[in-house]
PDB file of C-alpha atoms and ligand atoms in Angstrom:
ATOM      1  CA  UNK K   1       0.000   0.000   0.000  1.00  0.00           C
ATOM      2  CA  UNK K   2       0.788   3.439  -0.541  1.00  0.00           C
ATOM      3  CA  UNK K   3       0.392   6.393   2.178  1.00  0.00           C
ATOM      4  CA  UNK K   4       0.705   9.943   1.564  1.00  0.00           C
ATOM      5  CA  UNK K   5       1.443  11.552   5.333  1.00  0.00           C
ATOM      6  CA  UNK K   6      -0.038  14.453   7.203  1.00  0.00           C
ATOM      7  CA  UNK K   7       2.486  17.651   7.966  1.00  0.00           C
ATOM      8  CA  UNK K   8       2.266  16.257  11.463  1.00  0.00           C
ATOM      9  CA  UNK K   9       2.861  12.463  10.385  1.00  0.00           C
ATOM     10  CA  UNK K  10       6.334  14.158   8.630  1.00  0.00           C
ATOM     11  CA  UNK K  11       6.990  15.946  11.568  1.00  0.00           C
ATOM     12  CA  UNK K  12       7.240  12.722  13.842  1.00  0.00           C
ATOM     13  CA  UNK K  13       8.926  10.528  10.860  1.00  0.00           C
ATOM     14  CA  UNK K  14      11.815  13.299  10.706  1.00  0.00           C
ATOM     15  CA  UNK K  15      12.506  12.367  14.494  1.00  0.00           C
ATOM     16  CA  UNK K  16      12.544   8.800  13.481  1.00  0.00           C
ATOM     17  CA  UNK K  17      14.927   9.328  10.753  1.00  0.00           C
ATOM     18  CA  UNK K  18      16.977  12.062  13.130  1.00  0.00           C
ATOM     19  CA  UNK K  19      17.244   8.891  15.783  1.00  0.00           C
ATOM     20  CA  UNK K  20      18.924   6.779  13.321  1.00  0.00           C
ATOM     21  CA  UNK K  21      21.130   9.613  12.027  1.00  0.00           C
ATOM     22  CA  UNK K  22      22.389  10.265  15.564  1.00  0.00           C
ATOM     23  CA  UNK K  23      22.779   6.056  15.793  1.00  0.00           C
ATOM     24  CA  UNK K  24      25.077   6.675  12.533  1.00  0.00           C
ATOM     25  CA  UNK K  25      26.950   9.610  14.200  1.00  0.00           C
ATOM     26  CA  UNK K  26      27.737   7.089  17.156  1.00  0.00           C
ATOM     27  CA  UNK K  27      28.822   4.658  15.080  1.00  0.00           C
ATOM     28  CA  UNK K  28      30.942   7.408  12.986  1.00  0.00           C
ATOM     29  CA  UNK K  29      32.698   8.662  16.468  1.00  0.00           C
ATOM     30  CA  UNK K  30      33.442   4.977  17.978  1.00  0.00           C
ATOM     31  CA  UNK K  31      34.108   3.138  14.208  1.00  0.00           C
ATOM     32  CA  UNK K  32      38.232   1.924  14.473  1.00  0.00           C
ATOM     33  CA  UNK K  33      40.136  -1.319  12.768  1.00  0.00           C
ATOM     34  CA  UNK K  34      39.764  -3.883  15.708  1.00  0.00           C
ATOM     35  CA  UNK K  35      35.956  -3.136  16.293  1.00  0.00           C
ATOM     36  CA  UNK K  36      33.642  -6.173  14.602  1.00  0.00           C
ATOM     37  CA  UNK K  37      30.212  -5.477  13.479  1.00  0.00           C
ATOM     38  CA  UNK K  38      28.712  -7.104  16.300  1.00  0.00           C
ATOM     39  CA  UNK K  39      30.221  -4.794  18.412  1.00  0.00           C
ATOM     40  CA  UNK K  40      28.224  -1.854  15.949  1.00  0.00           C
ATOM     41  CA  UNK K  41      25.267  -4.053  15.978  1.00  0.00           C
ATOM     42  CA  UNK K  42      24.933  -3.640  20.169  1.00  0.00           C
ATOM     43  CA  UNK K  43      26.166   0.182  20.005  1.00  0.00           C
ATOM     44  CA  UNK K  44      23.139   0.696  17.856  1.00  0.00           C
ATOM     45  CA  UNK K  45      21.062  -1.655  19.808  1.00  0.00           C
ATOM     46  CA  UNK K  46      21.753   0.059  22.759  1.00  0.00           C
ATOM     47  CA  UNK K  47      22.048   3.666  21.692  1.00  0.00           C
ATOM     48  CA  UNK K  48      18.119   3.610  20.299  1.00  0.00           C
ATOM     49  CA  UNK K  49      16.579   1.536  23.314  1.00  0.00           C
ATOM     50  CA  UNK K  50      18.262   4.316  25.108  1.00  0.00           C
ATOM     51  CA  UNK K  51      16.225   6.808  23.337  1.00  0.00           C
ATOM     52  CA  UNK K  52      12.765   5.793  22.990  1.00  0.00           C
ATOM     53  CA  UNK K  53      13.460   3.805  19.734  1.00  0.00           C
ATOM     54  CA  UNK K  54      11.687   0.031  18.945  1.00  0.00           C
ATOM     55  CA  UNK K  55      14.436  -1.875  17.147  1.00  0.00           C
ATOM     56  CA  UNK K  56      12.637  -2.651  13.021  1.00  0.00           C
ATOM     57  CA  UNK K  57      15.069  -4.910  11.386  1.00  0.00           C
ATOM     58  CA  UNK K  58      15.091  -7.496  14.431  1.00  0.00           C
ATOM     59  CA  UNK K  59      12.982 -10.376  13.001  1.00  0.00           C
ATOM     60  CA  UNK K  60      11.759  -8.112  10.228  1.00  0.00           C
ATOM     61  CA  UNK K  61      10.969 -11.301   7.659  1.00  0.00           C
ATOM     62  CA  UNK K  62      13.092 -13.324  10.593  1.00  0.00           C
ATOM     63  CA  UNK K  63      16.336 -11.424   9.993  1.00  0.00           C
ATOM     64  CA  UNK K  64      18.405 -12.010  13.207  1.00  0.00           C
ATOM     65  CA  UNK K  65      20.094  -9.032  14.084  1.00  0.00           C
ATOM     66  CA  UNK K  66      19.385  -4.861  14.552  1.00  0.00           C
ATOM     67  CA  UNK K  67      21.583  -3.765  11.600  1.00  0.00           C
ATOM     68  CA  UNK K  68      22.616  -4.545   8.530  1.00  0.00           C
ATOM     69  CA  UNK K  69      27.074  -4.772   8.913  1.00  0.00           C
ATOM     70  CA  UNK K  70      27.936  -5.065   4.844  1.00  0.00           C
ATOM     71  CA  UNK K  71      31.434  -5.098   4.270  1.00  0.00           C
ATOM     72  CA  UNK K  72      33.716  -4.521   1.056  1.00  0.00           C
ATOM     73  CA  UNK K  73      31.963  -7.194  -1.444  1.00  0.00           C
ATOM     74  CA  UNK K  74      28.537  -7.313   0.419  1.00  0.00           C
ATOM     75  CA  UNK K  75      26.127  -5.323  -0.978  1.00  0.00           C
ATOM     76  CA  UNK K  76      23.463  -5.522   2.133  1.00  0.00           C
ATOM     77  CA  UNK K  77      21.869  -7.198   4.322  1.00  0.00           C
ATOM     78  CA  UNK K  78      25.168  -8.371   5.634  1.00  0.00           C
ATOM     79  CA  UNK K  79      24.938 -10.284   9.599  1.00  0.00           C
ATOM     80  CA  UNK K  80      27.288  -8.788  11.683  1.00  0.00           C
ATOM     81  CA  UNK K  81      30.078 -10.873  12.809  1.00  0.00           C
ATOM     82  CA  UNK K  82      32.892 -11.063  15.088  1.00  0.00           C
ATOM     83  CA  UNK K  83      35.349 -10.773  12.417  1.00  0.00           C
ATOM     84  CA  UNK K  84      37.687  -7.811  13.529  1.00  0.00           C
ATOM     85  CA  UNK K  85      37.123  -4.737  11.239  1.00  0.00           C
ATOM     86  CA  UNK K  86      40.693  -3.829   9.134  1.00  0.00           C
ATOM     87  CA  UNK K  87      42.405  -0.830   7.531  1.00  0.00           C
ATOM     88  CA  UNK K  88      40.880  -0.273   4.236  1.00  0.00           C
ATOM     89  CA  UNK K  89      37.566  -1.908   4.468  1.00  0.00           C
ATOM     90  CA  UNK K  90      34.236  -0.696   3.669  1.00  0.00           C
ATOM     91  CA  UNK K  91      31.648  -1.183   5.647  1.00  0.00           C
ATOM     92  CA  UNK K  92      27.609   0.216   5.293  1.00  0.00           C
ATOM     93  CA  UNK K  93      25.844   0.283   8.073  1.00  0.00           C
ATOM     94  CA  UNK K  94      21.980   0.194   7.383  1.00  0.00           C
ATOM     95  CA  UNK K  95      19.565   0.267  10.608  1.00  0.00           C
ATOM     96  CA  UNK K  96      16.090   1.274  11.464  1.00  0.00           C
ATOM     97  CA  UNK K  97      13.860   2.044  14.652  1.00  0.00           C
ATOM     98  CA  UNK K  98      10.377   2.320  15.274  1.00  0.00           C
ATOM     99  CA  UNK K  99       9.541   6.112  17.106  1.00  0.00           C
ATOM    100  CA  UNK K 100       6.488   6.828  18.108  1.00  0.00           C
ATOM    101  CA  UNK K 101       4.825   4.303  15.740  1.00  0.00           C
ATOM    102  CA  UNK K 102       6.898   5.724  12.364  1.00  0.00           C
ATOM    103  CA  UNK K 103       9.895   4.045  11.079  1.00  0.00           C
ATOM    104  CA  UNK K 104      13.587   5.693  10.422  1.00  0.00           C
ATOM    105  CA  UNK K 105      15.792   3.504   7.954  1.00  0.00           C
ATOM    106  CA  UNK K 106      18.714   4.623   6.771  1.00  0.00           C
ATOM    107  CA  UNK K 107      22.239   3.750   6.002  1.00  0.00           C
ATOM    108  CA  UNK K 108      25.571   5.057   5.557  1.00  0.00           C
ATOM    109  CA  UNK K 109      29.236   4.262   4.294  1.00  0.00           C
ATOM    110  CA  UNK K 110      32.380   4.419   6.098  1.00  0.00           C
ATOM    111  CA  UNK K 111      36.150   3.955   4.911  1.00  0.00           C
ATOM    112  CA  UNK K 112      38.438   2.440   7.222  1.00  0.00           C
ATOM    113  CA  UNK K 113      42.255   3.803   7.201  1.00  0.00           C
ATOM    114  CA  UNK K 114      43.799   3.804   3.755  1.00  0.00           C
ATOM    115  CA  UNK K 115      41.783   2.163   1.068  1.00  0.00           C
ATOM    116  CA  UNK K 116      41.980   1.632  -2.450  1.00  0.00           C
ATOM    117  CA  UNK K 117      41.996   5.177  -3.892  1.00  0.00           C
ATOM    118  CA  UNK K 118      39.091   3.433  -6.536  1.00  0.00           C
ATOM    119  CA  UNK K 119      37.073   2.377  -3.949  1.00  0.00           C
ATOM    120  CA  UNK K 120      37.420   5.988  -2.079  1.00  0.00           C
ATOM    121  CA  UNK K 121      35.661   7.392  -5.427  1.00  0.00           C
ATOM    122  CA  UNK K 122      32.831   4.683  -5.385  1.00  0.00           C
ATOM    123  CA  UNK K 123      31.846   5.812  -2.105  1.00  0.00           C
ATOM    124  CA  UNK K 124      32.324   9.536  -3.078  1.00  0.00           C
ATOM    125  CA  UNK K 125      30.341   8.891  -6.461  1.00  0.00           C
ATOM    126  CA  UNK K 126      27.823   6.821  -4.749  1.00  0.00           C
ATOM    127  CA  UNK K 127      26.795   9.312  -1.961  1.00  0.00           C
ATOM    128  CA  UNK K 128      26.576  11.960  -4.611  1.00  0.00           C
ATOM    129  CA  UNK K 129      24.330   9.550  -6.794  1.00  0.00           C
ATOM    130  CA  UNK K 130      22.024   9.362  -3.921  1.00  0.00           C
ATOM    131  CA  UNK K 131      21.563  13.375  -3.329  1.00  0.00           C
ATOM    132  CA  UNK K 132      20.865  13.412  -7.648  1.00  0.00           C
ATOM    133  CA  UNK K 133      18.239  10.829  -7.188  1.00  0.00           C
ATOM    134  CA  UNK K 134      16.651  12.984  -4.551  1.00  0.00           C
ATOM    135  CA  UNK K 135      17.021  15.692  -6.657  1.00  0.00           C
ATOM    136  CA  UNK K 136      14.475  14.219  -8.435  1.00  0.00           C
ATOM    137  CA  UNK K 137      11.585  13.707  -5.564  1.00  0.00           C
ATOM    138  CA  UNK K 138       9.412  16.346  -6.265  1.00  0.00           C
ATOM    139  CA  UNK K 139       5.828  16.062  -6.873  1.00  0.00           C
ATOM    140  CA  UNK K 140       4.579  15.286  -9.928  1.00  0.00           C
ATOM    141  CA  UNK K 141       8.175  13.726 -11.414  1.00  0.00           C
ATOM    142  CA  UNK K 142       7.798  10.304 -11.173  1.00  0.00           C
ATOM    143  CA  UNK K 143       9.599   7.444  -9.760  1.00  0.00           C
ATOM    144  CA  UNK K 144      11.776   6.460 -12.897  1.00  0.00           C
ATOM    145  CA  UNK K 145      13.392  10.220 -12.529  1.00  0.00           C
ATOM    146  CA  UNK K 146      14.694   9.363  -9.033  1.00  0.00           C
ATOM    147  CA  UNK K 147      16.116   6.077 -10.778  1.00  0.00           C
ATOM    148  CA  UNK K 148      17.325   7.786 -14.252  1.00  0.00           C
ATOM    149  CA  UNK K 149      19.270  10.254 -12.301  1.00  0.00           C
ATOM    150  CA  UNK K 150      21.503   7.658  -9.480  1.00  0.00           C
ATOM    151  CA  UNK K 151      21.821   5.419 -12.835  1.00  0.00           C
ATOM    152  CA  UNK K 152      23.385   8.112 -14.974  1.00  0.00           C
ATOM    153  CA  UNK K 153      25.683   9.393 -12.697  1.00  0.00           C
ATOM    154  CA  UNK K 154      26.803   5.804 -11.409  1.00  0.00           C
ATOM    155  CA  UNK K 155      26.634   3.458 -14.609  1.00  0.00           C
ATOM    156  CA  UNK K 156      26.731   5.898 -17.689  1.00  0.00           C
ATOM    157  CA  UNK K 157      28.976   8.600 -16.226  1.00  0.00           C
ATOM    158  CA  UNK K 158      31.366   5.812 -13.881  1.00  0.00           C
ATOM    159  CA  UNK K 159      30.958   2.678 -15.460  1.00  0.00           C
ATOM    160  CA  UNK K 160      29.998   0.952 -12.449  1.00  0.00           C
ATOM    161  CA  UNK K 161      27.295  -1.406 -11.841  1.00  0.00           C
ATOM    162  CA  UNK K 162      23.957  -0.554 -10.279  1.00  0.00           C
ATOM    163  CA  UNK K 163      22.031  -3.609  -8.318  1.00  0.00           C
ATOM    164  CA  UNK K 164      19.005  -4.265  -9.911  1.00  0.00           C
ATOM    165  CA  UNK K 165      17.260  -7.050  -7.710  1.00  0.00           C
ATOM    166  CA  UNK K 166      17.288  -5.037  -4.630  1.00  0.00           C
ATOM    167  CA  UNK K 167      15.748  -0.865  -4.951  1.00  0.00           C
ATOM    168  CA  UNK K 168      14.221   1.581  -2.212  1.00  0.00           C
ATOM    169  CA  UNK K 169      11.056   1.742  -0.773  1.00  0.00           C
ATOM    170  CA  UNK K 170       8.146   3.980   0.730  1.00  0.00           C
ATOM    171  CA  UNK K 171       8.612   4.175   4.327  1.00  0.00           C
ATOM    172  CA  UNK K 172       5.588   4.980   7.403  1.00  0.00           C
ATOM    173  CA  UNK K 173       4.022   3.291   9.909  1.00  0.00           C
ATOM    174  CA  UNK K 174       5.659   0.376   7.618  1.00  0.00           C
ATOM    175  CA  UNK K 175       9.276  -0.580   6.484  1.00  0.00           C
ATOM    176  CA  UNK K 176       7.918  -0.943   3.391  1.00  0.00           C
ATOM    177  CA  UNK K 177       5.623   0.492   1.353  1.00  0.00           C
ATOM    178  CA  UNK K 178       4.249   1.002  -1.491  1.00  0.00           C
ATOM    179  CA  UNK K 179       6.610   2.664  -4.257  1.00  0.00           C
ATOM    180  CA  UNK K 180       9.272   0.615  -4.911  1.00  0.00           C
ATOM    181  CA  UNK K 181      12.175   2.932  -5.983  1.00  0.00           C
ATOM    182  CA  UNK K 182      14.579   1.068  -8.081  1.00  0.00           C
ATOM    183  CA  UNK K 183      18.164   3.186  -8.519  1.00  0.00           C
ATOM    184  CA  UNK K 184      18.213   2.712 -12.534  1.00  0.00           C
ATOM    185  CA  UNK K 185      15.296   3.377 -14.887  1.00  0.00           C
ATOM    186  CA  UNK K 186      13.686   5.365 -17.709  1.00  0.00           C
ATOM    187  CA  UNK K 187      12.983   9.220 -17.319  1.00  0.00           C
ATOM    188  CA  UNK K 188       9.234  10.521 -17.364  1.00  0.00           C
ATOM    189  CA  UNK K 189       8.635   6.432 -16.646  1.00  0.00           C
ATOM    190  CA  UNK K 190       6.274   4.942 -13.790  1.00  0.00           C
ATOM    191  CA  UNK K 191       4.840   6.430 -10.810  1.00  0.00           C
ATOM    192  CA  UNK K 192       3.589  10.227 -10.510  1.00  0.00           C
ATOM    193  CA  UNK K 193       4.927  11.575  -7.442  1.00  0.00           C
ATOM    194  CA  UNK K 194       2.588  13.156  -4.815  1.00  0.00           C
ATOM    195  CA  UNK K 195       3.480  15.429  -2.020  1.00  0.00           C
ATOM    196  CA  UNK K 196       4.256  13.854   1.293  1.00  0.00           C
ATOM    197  CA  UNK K 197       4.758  11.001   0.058  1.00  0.00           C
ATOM    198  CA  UNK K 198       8.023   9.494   1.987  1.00  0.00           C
ATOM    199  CA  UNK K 199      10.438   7.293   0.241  1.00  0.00           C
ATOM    200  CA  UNK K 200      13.694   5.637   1.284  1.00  0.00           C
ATOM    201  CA  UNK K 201      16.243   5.740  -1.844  1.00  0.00           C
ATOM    202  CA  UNK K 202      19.387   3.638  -1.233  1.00  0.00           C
ATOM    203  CA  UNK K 203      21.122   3.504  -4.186  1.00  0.00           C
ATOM    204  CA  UNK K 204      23.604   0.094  -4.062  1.00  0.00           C
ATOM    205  CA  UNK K 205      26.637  -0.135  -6.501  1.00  0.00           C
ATOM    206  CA  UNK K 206      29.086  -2.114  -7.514  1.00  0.00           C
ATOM    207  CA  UNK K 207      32.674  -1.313  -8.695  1.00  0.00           C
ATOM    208  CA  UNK K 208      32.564  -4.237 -10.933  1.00  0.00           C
ATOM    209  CA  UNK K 209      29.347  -6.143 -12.358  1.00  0.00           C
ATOM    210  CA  UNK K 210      25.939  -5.138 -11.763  1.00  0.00           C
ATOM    211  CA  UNK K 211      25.802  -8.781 -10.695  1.00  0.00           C
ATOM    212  CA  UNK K 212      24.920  -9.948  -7.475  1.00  0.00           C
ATOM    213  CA  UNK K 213      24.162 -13.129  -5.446  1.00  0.00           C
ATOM    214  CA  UNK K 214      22.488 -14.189  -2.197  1.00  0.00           C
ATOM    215  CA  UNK K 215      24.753 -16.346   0.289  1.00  0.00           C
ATOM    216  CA  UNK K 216      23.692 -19.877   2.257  1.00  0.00           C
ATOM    217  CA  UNK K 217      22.190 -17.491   4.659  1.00  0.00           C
ATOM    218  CA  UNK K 218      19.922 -16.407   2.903  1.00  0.00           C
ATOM    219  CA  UNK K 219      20.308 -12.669   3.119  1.00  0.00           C
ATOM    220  CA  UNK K 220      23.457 -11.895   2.472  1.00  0.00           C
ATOM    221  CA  UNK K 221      23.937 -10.283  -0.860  1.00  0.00           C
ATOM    222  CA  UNK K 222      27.324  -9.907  -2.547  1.00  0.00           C
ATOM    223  CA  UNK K 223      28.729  -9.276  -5.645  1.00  0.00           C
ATOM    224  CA  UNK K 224      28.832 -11.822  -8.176  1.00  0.00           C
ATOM    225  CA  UNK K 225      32.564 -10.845  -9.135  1.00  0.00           C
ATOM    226  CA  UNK K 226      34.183 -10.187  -5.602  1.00  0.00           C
ATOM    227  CA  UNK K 227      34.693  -6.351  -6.075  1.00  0.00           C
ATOM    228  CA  UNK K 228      33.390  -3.784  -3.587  1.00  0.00           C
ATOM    229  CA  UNK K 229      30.199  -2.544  -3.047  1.00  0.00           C
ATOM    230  CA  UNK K 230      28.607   0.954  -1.354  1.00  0.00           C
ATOM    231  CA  UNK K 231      25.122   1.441   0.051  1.00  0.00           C
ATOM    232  CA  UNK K 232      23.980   5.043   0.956  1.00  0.00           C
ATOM    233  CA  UNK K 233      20.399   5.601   1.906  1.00  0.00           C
ATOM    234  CA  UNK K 234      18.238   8.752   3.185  1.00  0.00           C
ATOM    235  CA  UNK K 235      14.896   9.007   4.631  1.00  0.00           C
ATOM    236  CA  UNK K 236      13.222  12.157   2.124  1.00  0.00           C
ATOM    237  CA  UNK K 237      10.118  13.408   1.914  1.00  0.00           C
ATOM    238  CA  UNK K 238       8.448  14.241  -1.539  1.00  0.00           C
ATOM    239  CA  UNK K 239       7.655  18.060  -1.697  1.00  0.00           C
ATOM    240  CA  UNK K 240       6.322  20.560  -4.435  1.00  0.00           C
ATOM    241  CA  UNK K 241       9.974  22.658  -5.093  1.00  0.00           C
ATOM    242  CA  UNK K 242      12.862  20.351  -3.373  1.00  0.00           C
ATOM    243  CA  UNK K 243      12.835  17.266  -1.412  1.00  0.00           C
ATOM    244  CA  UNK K 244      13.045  17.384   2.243  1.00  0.00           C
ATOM    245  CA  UNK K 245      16.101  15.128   3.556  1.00  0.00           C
ATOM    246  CA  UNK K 246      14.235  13.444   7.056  1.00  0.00           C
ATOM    247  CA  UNK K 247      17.653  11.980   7.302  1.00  0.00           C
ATOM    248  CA  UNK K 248      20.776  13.996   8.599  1.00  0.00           C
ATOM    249  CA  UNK K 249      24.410  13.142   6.780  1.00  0.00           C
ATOM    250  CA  UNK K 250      25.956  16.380   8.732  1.00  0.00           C
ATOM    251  CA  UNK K 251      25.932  15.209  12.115  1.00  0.00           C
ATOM    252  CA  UNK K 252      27.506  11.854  10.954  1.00  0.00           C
ATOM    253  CA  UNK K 253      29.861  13.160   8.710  1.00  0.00           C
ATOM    254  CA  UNK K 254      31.217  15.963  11.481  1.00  0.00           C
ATOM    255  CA  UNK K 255      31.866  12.706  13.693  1.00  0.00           C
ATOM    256  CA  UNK K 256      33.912  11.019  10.437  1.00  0.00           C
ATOM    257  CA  UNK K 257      36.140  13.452  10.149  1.00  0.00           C
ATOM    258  CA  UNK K 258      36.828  13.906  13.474  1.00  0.00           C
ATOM    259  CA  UNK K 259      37.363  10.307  13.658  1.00  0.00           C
ATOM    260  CA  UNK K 260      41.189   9.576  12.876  1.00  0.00           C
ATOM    261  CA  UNK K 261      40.756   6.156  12.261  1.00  0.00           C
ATOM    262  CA  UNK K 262      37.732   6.859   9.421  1.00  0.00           C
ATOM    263  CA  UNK K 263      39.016   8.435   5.506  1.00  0.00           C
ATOM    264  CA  UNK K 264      37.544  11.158   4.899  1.00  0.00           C
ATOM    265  CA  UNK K 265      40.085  12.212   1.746  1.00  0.00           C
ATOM    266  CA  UNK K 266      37.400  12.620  -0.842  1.00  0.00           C
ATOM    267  CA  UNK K 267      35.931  15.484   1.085  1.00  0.00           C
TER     268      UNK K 267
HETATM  269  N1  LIG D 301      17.256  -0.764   4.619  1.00  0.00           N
HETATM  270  C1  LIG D 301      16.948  -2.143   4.460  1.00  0.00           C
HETATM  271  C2  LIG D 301      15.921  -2.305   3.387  1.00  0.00           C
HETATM  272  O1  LIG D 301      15.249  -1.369   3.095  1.00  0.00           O
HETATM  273  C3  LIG D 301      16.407  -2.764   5.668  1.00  0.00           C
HETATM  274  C4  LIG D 301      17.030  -4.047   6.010  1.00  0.00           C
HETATM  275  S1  LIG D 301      15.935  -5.318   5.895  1.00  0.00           S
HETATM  276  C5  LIG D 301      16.089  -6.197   7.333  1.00  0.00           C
HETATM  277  O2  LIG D 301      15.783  -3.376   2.838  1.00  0.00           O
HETATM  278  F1  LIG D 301      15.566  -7.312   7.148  1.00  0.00           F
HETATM  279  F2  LIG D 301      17.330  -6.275   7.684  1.00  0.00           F
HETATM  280  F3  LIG D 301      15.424  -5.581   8.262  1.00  0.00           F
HETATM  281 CO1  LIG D 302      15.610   0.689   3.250  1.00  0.00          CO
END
């Protein structure tokens, strides 16, 4: 189903979103080589019990943890582990909470140490994919805009490869809803967007092939060719002259680069 929200409903998903961000920004401050993802996974646990938040992805669909740890080939939906983190990996963190009945989801991607200068610009050209899909979310554009835009600046303009099987969502009183929001498509294509309607856009690429498979698991999703992957996602709101952002990269990326352990070199 699909659900327009009230001024007020927007009001009380942007502090949903906001928890999440701040989640991020404690993840951002702590994140070192050493630290596993199960270690992130009870940070962000704790951190949003601590603040009135309802842990979503726990048993969402029977998924067994509260965030989503993928690292270097793993697209999403990666378990965290108690593999220690290293210099040069990249890891997406993706979590959600449940405030006041409305659902934040949103995800970000940090570089440990020195990395792979080409894997330093597919972060830098995936976050900047992301903000000219939202671009795009204003009302009456439609859903393959949002798509058309991340696609051109990721596959046409960088020649990497945009995942295909997995794409954003409307987000509510529901993790999903009703649009889907795939991160490729045709311009002037699908959906008409309407004011207030909320979408998640999480734009997932790969350095390599579009490709992707799911592991034994079940959920984890990797490339098909072994090469990194990034995963950027933002809670927006559709409005009449420019998206509103629910989400907050700021306060998370003031905590990166104070973070000496975190690259922050394409800034
Ligand atoms: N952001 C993810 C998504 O929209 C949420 C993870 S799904 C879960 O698919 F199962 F881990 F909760
Ligand atoms: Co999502």
């Amino acid at each position: 189903m699909m659900y327009t929200k009230t001024e007020e409903q927007v009001v009380l998903m942007k502090e949903a979103a906001m928890l999440v961000s701040k989640t991020l920004t404690e993840v951002a401050t702590v994140l070192k080589p050493g630290m596993t993802t199960l270690d992130i996974d009870q940070l962000c646990m704790e951190f949003a019990k601590d603040h009135k938040g309802t842990l979503s992805f726990y048993n969402y669909h029977g998924y067994p943890h509260h965030i989503c740890a993928s690292v270097n080939d793993v697209v999403v939906h990666g378990f965290p582990n108690k593999t220690p983190l290293k210099d040069g990996d990249i890891v997406s963190i993706d979590f959600g909470v449940i405030l006041n009945g409305w659902h934040g989801d949103h995800a970000y991607t940090f570089i440990l140490g020195e990395a792979d200068a080409a894997a330093i610009e597919l972060v830098k050209i995936t976050k900047e994919s992301l903000y000219k899909g939202i671009e795009k979310a204003i009302a009456n554009n439609r859903i393959g805009d949002i798509g058309y835009a991340i696609q051109e600046h990721t596959e046409k303009k960088h020649g990497y490869g945009v995942v295909r099987e997995l794409v954003g969502h409307g987000l509510g009183k529901h993790l999903h809803e009703d649009p889907q929001v795939p991160n490729y498509g045709k311009r002037g294509t699908g959906l008409k967007l309407k004011e207030n309607l909320v979408l998640a856009i999480e734009p997932m690429i790969n350095m390599g092939t579009h490709k992707v498979f799911t592991d034994d698991d079940g959920w984890t999703v990797k490339t098909q060719d072994g090469k990194p992957s990034v995963h950027f996602e933002h809670d927006v709101c559709v409005k009449k002259n420019e998206a509103f952002i629910l989400s907050d990269f700021s306060i998370i990326e003031a905590a990166e680069k104070a973070n000496i352990n975190l690259n922050t070199s394409y800034y």
